[in-house]
Amino acid sequence: MEKRTFYNEYDSSKTYLWALLLPQVVSFVVAMIFSSIYKTTEEMTSSLAYLFVACILAQACFAFIVFYYNKKNKINFKVASKIQTNFSLRNLIGCMAISIIAVFGFVNLVTWLNSLFASVGFDISGVSLPINNFGWLVINIVLLAIIPAIFEECIFRGIIFNGLRGRGFWFASLISAVMFALVHLSMGQLIFPIIMGVVFAFVLEKTGSLLYTMICHLCNNFIVLLISYIGEINGRQVASIIVNCPLNAIIVIAIAFVAVVAIFLIVKFVLKPAQKKETTIVLTEQTKQDKKTQNLYIFGALLVGVVLWLIIVIYGLLV
């Protein structure tokens, strides 16, 4: 039997539910195991063994989902996800520039919004490994930059965005970006993943290759980790330059707007455009699906994500 070479909206919805729920189930089991080893929650969450497992758990689940789902449904993952290996130095430089602009252009907006969230009691912290020496920096880069760049892109742009693309670019990019943010189940990782989810969708749309969204994602995470490392070594915050200024809102929005314009110009004039033949095939296949059932799957999956996100965030606020 010939393998399917495209994703549809059912694939997007089902994969998102897998990506949302499987890590939570596995996390619960892992937490139960560790809680039987350590006497207190504080002792458990401060142990390196638990931190390592917590950092790789979601990505391990994502890797399982990618391989299992495509094998079970007989999908040609490379073709359906648009993983093209044709390398372009021009696109590489463009992706690196986009990542640098995104981090430094949006960091003040995210810091400002997170400070507002924290001021009303929301927990914006997360599980993280030490990053106070070069060895830990390398470990963080592998676990929190390289691996997520591969498997998160396979899930959220490779399957979910491509599966929704038949509804139009903006629908696919916004829904996949919101799903990307909700899956983090954190108030502190809400705004930036939505922004970057849309940026990554633009990169995939223009280049036609998931490889370049992986590069963007990798560069983005690497820069954030490098900034954290430098800040840890120097004992001060490096990237965020506006924290207590009375004109915070105007300044951070202005900086973010400049970043948006710069990224748009790079996507439009620097990145090499993709051939349109594959997109036309996907759109033709998508029109054969039942739209009412598709809507039920898409928005039902999104609703599950919103509800779970609210439960986790509100629970963190109450405790």
C-alpha positions as CSV (number, residue, x, y, z in Angstrom):
1,M,0.0,0.0,0.0
2,E,1.4,3.4,-1.0
3,K,2.0,5.8,1.8
4,R,0.0,9.0,2.2
5,T,2.1,12.1,1.3
6,F,0.0,14.8,3.0
7,Y,-1.5,15.6,6.4
8,N,-5.2,16.6,6.9
9,E,-7.0,18.4,9.7
10,Y,-7.8,15.2,11.5
11,D,-4.1,14.5,11.7
12,S,-3.5,18.0,13.2
13,S,-6.2,17.6,15.8
14,K,-5.3,14.0,16.9
15,T,-1.6,14.8,17.0
16,Y,-2.2,17.9,19.1
17,L,-4.2,15.9,21.6
18,W,-1.5,13.3,21.8
19,A,1.2,16.0,22.3
20,L,-0.9,17.7,24.9
21,L,-2.0,14.7,27.0
22,L,0.7,12.1,26.7
23,P,3.4,14.2,28.4
24,Q,1.0,14.9,31.3
25,V,0.2,11.2,31.8
26,V,3.9,10.2,31.7
27,S,4.8,13.2,33.9
28,F,2.3,12.0,36.5
29,V,3.8,8.5,36.5
30,V,7.3,9.8,36.7
31,A,6.4,12.1,39.6
32,M,4.9,9.2,41.5
33,I,8.0,7.2,41.0
34,F,10.3,10.0,42.2
35,S,8.0,10.9,45.1
36,S,8.5,7.4,46.4
37,I,12.3,7.9,46.3
38,Y,12.5,11.4,47.9
39,K,11.1,12.4,51.2
40,T,9.8,15.9,50.2
41,T,8.6,17.6,47.0
42,E,11.3,20.2,47.4
43,E,14.0,17.6,47.6
44,M,12.6,15.8,44.6
45,T,12.3,19.0,42.4
46,S,15.8,20.1,43.3
47,S,17.5,16.8,42.4
48,L,19.5,16.6,39.2
49,A,18.0,13.2,38.3
50,Y,14.4,14.6,38.4
51,L,15.4,17.8,36.5
52,F,17.0,15.8,33.7
53,V,13.9,13.6,33.3
54,A,11.6,16.6,33.5
55,C,13.6,18.4,30.7
56,I,13.6,15.5,28.3
57,L,10.2,13.9,29.1
58,A,8.1,16.0,26.8
59,Q,10.5,15.7,23.9
60,A,10.7,11.9,24.3
61,C,6.9,11.9,24.1
62,F,6.9,14.1,21.0
63,A,9.5,11.8,19.3
64,F,7.3,8.8,20.1
65,I,4.2,10.5,18.7
66,V,6.0,11.5,15.5
67,F,7.3,8.0,14.7
68,Y,4.3,6.1,16.0
69,Y,1.6,8.2,14.4
70,N,3.2,8.3,10.9
71,K,3.9,4.5,11.0
72,K,0.5,3.6,12.2
73,N,-1.3,5.8,9.6
74,K,1.2,4.9,6.8
75,I,2.3,8.5,6.1
76,N,5.4,9.4,4.3
77,F,6.6,11.7,7.0
78,K,9.4,13.3,5.0
79,V,7.2,14.4,2.2
80,A,4.1,15.2,4.2
81,S,6.1,17.4,6.7
82,K,8.0,19.1,3.9
83,I,11.5,18.1,5.1
84,Q,13.6,19.1,2.1
85,T,17.3,18.6,2.4
86,N,18.3,21.2,-0.3
87,F,20.6,23.5,1.7
88,S,20.8,27.2,1.1
89,L,23.4,29.4,2.8
90,R,21.1,32.4,2.1
91,N,18.3,30.8,4.0
92,L,20.6,29.8,6.8
93,I,21.8,33.3,7.3
94,G,18.2,34.6,7.0
95,C,17.0,32.2,9.7
96,M,19.8,33.2,12.0
97,A,19.0,36.8,11.5
98,I,15.3,36.2,12.2
99,S,16.2,34.4,15.5
100,I,18.5,37.2,16.7
101,I,15.9,39.9,15.9
102,A,13.1,37.9,17.5
103,V,14.9,37.3,20.7
104,F,16.2,40.8,21.2
105,G,13.1,42.4,19.7
106,F,10.5,40.6,21.8
107,V,12.4,39.9,25.0
108,N,11.4,43.3,26.6
109,L,7.8,42.8,25.7
110,V,7.8,39.3,27.1
111,T,9.7,40.4,30.3
112,W,7.3,43.3,30.8
113,L,4.2,41.1,30.3
114,N,5.6,38.4,32.6
115,S,6.3,41.0,35.3
116,L,2.6,42.0,35.1
117,F,1.6,38.3,35.4
118,A,3.9,37.8,38.3
119,S,2.7,41.0,40.1
120,V,-0.8,39.5,40.3
121,G,0.4,36.1,41.6
122,F,0.9,34.0,38.5
123,D,3.9,31.6,38.6
124,I,6.0,32.2,35.5
125,S,8.9,30.0,36.6
126,G,9.6,26.6,35.2
127,V,11.8,23.5,35.5
128,S,15.4,24.3,34.4
129,L,18.8,22.7,34.7
130,P,21.8,24.6,36.1
131,I,23.6,26.8,33.5
132,N,26.5,28.2,35.6
133,N,29.4,26.7,33.7
134,F,30.3,25.8,30.1
135,G,29.6,22.1,30.6
136,W,26.0,22.8,31.8
137,L,25.6,25.2,28.8
138,V,26.4,22.4,26.4
139,I,24.0,20.0,28.2
140,N,21.3,22.7,28.1
141,I,21.9,23.3,24.4
142,V,21.5,19.6,23.6
143,L,18.4,19.1,25.8
144,L,16.7,22.4,25.4
145,A,17.7,23.7,22.0
146,I,18.7,20.9,19.6
147,I,16.2,18.2,20.6
148,P,13.1,20.6,20.9
149,A,14.0,22.3,17.6
150,I,13.6,18.9,15.9
151,F,10.6,17.3,17.6
152,E,8.5,20.4,18.4
153,E,8.8,21.5,14.8
154,C,7.9,18.0,13.5
155,I,4.8,18.2,15.6
156,F,3.6,21.8,15.4
157,R,4.7,22.9,12.0
158,G,5.4,19.5,10.3
159,I,2.1,17.9,11.2
160,I,-0.3,20.5,12.7
161,F,0.5,23.5,10.5
162,N,0.7,21.5,7.3
163,G,-2.5,19.6,8.2
164,L,-4.4,22.9,8.7
165,R,-2.9,24.6,5.7
166,G,-5.9,23.9,3.5
167,R,-7.9,26.4,5.6
168,G,-5.5,29.2,4.6
169,F,-2.2,30.4,5.9
170,W,-3.4,32.7,8.6
171,F,-5.8,30.1,10.1
172,A,-3.1,27.4,10.1
173,S,-0.4,29.7,11.5
174,L,-2.5,31.2,14.3
175,I,-4.1,27.9,15.4
176,S,-0.8,26.0,15.3
177,A,0.9,28.9,17.2
178,V,-1.8,28.9,19.9
179,M,-1.6,25.1,20.2
180,F,2.2,25.4,20.4
181,A,1.9,27.9,23.3
182,L,-0.8,26.0,25.2
183,V,1.1,22.7,25.2
184,H,3.7,24.4,27.5
185,L,0.9,24.7,30.1
186,S,2.6,27.8,31.6
187,M,1.7,31.5,31.9
188,G,5.4,32.3,31.5
189,Q,5.6,30.5,28.2
190,L,2.4,31.8,26.5
191,I,3.3,35.0,24.7
192,F,6.7,34.2,23.2
193,P,5.7,30.8,21.8
194,I,2.6,32.3,20.1
195,I,4.8,35.0,18.5
196,M,7.5,32.5,17.4
197,G,4.9,30.0,16.3
198,V,3.6,32.5,13.7
199,V,7.2,33.4,12.7
200,F,8.1,29.8,12.2
201,A,5.0,29.3,10.0
202,F,6.1,32.2,7.8
203,V,9.5,30.6,7.4
204,L,8.0,27.3,6.4
205,E,5.6,28.9,4.1
206,K,8.3,30.9,2.3
207,T,11.1,28.2,2.2
208,G,8.8,25.2,1.8
209,S,11.1,23.2,4.1
210,L,10.7,22.2,7.7
211,L,14.5,22.2,7.9
212,Y,14.6,26.0,8.1
213,T,12.0,26.2,10.9
214,M,14.1,23.8,12.8
215,I,17.1,26.0,12.3
216,C,15.2,29.1,13.4
217,H,13.9,27.2,16.5
218,L,17.4,26.0,17.3
219,C,19.0,29.4,16.9
220,N,16.2,31.0,19.0
221,N,16.6,28.5,21.9
222,F,20.4,28.7,21.6
223,I,20.5,32.5,21.9
224,V,18.1,32.4,24.9
225,L,20.3,29.8,26.6
226,L,23.5,31.8,25.8
227,I,21.9,34.9,27.3
228,S,21.0,33.0,30.4
229,Y,24.5,31.6,30.7
230,I,26.1,35.0,30.3
231,G,23.7,36.5,32.8
232,E,24.4,33.6,35.3
233,I,28.2,34.1,34.9
234,N,28.0,37.9,35.3
235,G,25.3,37.8,37.9
236,R,22.9,40.2,36.1
237,Q,20.2,40.2,33.4
238,V,21.6,40.7,29.9
239,A,18.9,40.9,27.2
240,S,16.1,42.8,28.9
241,I,17.0,46.5,29.0
242,I,13.7,47.9,30.0
243,V,12.1,46.8,33.3
244,N,11.2,49.8,35.5
245,C,10.7,52.6,33.0
246,P,7.3,54.4,33.3
247,L,6.9,54.3,29.5
248,N,7.3,50.5,29.4
249,A,4.2,49.7,27.4
250,I,5.0,52.2,24.6
251,I,8.7,51.4,24.4
252,V,8.4,47.6,24.4
253,I,5.6,47.6,21.9
254,A,7.6,50.0,19.6
255,I,10.6,47.7,19.8
256,A,8.5,44.6,19.1
257,F,6.9,46.4,16.1
258,V,10.3,47.2,14.7
259,A,11.2,43.5,15.1
260,V,8.1,42.4,13.3
261,V,8.8,44.7,10.4
262,A,12.4,43.5,10.2
263,I,11.4,39.8,10.3
264,F,8.8,40.5,7.6
265,L,11.4,42.1,5.4
266,I,13.8,39.2,5.9
267,V,11.1,36.6,5.1
268,K,10.0,38.5,2.0
269,F,13.3,39.6,0.5
270,V,16.0,37.3,1.9
271,L,14.6,33.8,2.2
272,K,14.4,31.9,-1.0
273,P,10.8,31.0,-2.0
274,A,9.5,27.5,-2.2
275,Q,8.0,25.8,-5.2
276,K,4.2,25.9,-5.0
277,K,3.5,22.4,-6.5
278,E,3.3,20.5,-3.2
279,T,0.9,23.1,-1.6
280,T,-1.6,22.7,-4.4
281,I,-1.7,19.0,-4.0
282,V,-2.4,19.3,-0.2
283,L,-5.1,21.9,-0.8
284,T,-6.8,19.6,-3.3
285,E,-6.9,16.7,-0.9
286,Q,-8.1,18.8,2.0
287,T,-11.2,19.9,0.1
288,K,-12.5,16.3,0.2
289,Q,-12.9,16.3,4.0
290,D,-16.1,17.0,5.8
291,K,-15.8,20.5,7.1
292,K,-18.3,20.2,10.0
293,T,-16.5,17.2,11.4
294,Q,-13.1,18.9,10.8
295,N,-14.3,21.9,12.9
296,L,-15.4,19.6,15.7
297,Y,-12.0,18.0,15.8
298,I,-9.9,21.2,15.5
299,F,-11.8,23.4,17.9
300,G,-12.5,20.5,20.3
301,A,-8.8,19.7,20.5
302,L,-8.1,23.4,21.0
303,L,-10.7,23.6,23.7
304,V,-9.1,20.7,25.6
305,G,-5.8,22.6,25.4
306,V,-7.4,25.8,26.8
307,V,-9.1,24.0,29.6
308,L,-6.0,22.1,30.6
309,W,-3.9,25.2,30.4
310,L,-6.4,27.1,32.6
311,I,-6.5,24.3,35.2
312,I,-2.7,24.2,35.5
313,V,-2.3,28.0,35.6
314,I,-5.1,28.6,38.0
315,Y,-3.9,25.8,40.3
316,G,-0.4,27.4,40.3
317,L,-2.0,30.7,41.2
318,L,-4.0,29.2,44.1
319,V,-1.1,27.3,45.6
